[in-house]
Short mmCIF file of C-alpha atoms in Angstrom, two decimals:
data_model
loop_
_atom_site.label_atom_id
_atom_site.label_comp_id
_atom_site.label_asym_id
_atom_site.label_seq_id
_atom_site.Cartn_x
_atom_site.Cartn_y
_atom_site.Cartn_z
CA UNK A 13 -12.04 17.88 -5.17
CA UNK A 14 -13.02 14.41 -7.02
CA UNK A 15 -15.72 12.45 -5.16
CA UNK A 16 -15.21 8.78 -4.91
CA UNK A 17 -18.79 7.31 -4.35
CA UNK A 18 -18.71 3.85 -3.01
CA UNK A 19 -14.54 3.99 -2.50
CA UNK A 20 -13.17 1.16 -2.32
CA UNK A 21 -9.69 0.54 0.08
CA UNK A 22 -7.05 -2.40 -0.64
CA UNK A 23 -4.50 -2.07 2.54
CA UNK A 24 -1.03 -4.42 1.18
CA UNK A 25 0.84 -5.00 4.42
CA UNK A 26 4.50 -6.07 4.05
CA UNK A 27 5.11 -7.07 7.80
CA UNK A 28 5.97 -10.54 8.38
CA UNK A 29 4.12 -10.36 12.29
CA UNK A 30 0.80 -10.00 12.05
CA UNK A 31 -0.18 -8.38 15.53
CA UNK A 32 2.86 -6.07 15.33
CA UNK A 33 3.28 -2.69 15.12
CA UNK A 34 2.25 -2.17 11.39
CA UNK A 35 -0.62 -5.05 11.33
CA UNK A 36 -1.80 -3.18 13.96
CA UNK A 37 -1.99 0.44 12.92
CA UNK A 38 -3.68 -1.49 9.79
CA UNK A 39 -6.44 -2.71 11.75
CA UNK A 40 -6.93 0.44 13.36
CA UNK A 41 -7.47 2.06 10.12
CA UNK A 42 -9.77 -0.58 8.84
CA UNK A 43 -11.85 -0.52 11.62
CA UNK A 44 -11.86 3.38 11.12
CA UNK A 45 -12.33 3.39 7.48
CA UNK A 46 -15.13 0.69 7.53
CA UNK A 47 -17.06 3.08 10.00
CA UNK A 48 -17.27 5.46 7.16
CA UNK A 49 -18.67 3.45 4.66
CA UNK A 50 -15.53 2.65 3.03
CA UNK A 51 -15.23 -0.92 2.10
CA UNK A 52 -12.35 -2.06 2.89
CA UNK A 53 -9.80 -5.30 2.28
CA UNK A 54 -6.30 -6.23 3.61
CA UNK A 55 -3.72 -8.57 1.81
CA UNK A 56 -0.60 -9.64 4.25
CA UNK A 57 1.70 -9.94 1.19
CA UNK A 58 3.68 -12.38 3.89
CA UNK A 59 1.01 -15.37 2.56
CA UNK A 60 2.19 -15.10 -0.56
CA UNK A 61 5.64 -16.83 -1.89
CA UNK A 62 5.96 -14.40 -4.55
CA UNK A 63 9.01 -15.46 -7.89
CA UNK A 64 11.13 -12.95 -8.34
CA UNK A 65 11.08 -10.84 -11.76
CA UNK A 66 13.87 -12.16 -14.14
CA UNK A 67 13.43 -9.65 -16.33
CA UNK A 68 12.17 -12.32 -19.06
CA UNK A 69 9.48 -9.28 -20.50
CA UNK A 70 6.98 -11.58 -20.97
CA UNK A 71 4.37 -9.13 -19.81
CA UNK A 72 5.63 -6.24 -22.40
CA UNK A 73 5.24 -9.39 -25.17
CA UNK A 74 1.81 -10.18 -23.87
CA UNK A 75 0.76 -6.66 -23.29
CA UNK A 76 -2.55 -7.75 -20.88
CA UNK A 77 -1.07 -6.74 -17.23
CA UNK A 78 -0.11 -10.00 -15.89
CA UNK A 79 2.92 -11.72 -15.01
CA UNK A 80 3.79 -15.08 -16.83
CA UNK A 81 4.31 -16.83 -13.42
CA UNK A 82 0.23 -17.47 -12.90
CA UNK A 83 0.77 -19.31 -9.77
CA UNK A 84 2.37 -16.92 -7.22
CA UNK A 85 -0.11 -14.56 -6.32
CA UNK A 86 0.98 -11.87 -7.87
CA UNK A 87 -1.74 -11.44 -11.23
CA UNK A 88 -4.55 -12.24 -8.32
CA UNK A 89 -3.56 -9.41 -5.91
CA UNK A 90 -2.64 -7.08 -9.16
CA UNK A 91 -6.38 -7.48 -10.27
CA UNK A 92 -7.52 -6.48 -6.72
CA UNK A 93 -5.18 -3.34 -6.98
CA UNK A 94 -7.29 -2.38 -10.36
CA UNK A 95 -10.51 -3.08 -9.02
CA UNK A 96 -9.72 -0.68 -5.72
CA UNK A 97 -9.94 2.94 -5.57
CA UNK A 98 -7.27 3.55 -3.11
CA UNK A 99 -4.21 1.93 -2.21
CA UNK A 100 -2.40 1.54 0.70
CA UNK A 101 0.91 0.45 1.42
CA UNK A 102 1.98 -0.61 4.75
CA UNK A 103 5.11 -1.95 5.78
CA UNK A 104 7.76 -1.76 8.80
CA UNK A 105 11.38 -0.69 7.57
CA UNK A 106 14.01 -4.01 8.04
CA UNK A 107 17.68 -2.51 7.23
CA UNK A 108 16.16 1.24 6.10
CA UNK A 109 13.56 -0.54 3.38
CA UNK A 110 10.84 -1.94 2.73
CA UNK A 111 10.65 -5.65 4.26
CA UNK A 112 11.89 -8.11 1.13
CA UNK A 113 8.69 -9.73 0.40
CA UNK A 114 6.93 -6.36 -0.43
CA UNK A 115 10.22 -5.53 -2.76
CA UNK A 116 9.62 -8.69 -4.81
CA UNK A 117 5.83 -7.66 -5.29
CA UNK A 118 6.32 -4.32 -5.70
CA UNK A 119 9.35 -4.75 -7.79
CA UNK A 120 7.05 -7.31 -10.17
CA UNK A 121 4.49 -5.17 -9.85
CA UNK A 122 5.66 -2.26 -11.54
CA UNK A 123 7.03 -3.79 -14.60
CA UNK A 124 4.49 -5.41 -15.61
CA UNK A 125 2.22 -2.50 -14.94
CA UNK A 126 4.39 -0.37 -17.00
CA UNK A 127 4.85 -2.74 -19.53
CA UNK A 128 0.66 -3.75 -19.43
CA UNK A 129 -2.53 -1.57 -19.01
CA UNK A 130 -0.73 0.84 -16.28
CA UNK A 131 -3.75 -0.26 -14.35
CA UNK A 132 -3.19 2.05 -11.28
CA UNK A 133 -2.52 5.76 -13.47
CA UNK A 134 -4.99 7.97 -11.67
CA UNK A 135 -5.71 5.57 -8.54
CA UNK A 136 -5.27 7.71 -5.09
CA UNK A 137 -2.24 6.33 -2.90
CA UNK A 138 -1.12 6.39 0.54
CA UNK A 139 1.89 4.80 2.41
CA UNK A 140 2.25 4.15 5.66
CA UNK A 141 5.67 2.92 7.60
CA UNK A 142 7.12 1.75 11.29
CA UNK A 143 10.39 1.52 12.16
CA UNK A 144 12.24 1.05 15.71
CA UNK A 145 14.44 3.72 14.93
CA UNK A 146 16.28 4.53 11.48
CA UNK A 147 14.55 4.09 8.12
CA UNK A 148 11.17 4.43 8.96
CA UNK A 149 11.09 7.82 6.32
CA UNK A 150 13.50 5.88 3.19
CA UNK A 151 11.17 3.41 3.16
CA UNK A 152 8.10 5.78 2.82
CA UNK A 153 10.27 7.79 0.07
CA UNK A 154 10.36 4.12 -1.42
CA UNK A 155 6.46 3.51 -1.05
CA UNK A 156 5.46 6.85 -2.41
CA UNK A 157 7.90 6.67 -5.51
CA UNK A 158 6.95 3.61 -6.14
CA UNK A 159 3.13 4.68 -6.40
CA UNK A 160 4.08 7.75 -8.24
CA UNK A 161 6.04 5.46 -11.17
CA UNK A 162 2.53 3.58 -11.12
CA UNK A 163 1.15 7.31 -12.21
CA UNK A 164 -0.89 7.14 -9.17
CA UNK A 165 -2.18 10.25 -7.11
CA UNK A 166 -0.37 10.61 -3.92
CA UNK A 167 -2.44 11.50 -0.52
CA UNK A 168 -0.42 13.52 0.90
CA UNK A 169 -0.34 14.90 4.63
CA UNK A 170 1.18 16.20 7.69
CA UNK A 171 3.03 14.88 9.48
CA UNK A 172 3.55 11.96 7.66
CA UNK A 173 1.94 8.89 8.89
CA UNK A 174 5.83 7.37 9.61
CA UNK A 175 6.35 5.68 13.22
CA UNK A 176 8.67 4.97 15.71
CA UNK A 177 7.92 2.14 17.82
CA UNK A 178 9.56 -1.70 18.87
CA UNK A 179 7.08 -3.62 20.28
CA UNK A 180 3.17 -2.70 19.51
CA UNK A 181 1.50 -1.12 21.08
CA UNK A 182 4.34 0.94 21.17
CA UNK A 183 2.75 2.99 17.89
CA UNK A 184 0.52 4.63 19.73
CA UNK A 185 3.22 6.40 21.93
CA UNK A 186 3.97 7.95 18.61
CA UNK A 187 1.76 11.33 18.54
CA UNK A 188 2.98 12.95 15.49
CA UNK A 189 2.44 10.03 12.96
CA UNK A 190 -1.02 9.09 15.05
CA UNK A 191 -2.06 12.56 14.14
CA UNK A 192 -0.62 12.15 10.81
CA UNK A 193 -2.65 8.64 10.66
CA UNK A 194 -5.87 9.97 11.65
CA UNK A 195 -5.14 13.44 8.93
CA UNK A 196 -4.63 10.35 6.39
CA UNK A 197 -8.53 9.12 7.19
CA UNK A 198 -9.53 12.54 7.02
CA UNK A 199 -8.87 13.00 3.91
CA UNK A 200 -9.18 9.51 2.67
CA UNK A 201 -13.52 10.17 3.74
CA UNK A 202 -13.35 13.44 2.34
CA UNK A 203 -12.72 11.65 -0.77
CA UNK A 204 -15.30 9.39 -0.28
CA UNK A 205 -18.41 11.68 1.00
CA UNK A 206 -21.29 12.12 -1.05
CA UNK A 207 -21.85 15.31 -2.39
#
């Protein structure tokens, strides 16, 4: 198994609310993770007001990872993503996807990692999603396929870390995806641990 000394975390949140279900469950895992030794930082991608792509390439012409739009947010939290060890993405699921403002960034995102330094190939991965009832496991297909286009290494576990819940605290009600949560920390500080 690869030991990450020093690991760092980046949690990107895609719920608008932040003391809902899924900024929640993030702060439960922060406060976990940081009890480890794993630093740890959280972006609500909600403060951001991101452009949408228009396909205008400029990042395959420029070739140096970043987005021509320099004033959005997105080159900033991409440079955070580089710097981190692991990534998480956290989001609820609005319609059976990912909430829109995590689409735009992720949807940036990818092109211009693709068409850049593909400055998250070998990273470690994890998703995490919340949904009242339907589309709570699409959008953590959508998550992990997204990270696995970035050539990132999935961590995966059972049961998956996907929950069912309206109001929070109603995520705790949800036993299978806490257990799946707390199998995701597991691992996440077996990673980390010294050898």
């Amino acid at each position: 198994m690869k030991v990450v000394r020093n690991m760092r975390a980046l949690i990107l949140n895609g719920s608008a609310r932040p003391i809902g279900n899924t900024g929640n469950i993030v702060c439960d895992m922060i406060d976990k993770l940081e009890k480890e030794g794993i630093e740890t930082l959280h972006v609500p991608l909600y403060e951001y007001h991101f452009t949408p792509c228009n396909m205008c390439r400029t990042c395959e012409m420029r070739g140096d990872g970043r987005c021509m739009d320099e004033e959005d947010g997105t080159n900033e939290i991409l440079e955070v993503m580089r710097q981190a060890d692991l990534i998480i993405l956290a989001g609820p699921a609005y319609a059976g996807t990912v909430p829109g403002v995590m689409k735009l960034f992720l949807e940036k995102a990818s092109l211009i990692l693709e068409k850049g330094d593909r400055g998250l190939h070998g990273k470690y991965g994890a998703a995490i999603t919340v949904s009242e009832h339907d589309g709570a496991e699409s959008a953590y297909q959508e998550l992990v396929f997204w990270m696995l286009r970035c050539e990132m290494l999935i961590i995966g576990n059972r049961p998956f870390p996907v929950f069912r819940a309206l109001d929070s605290p109603a995520y705790e009600k949800d036993v299978l995806a806490m257990k799946g949560l707390q199998n995701l920390i597991d691992h996440i500080v077996e990673l980390s641990e010294k050898e």
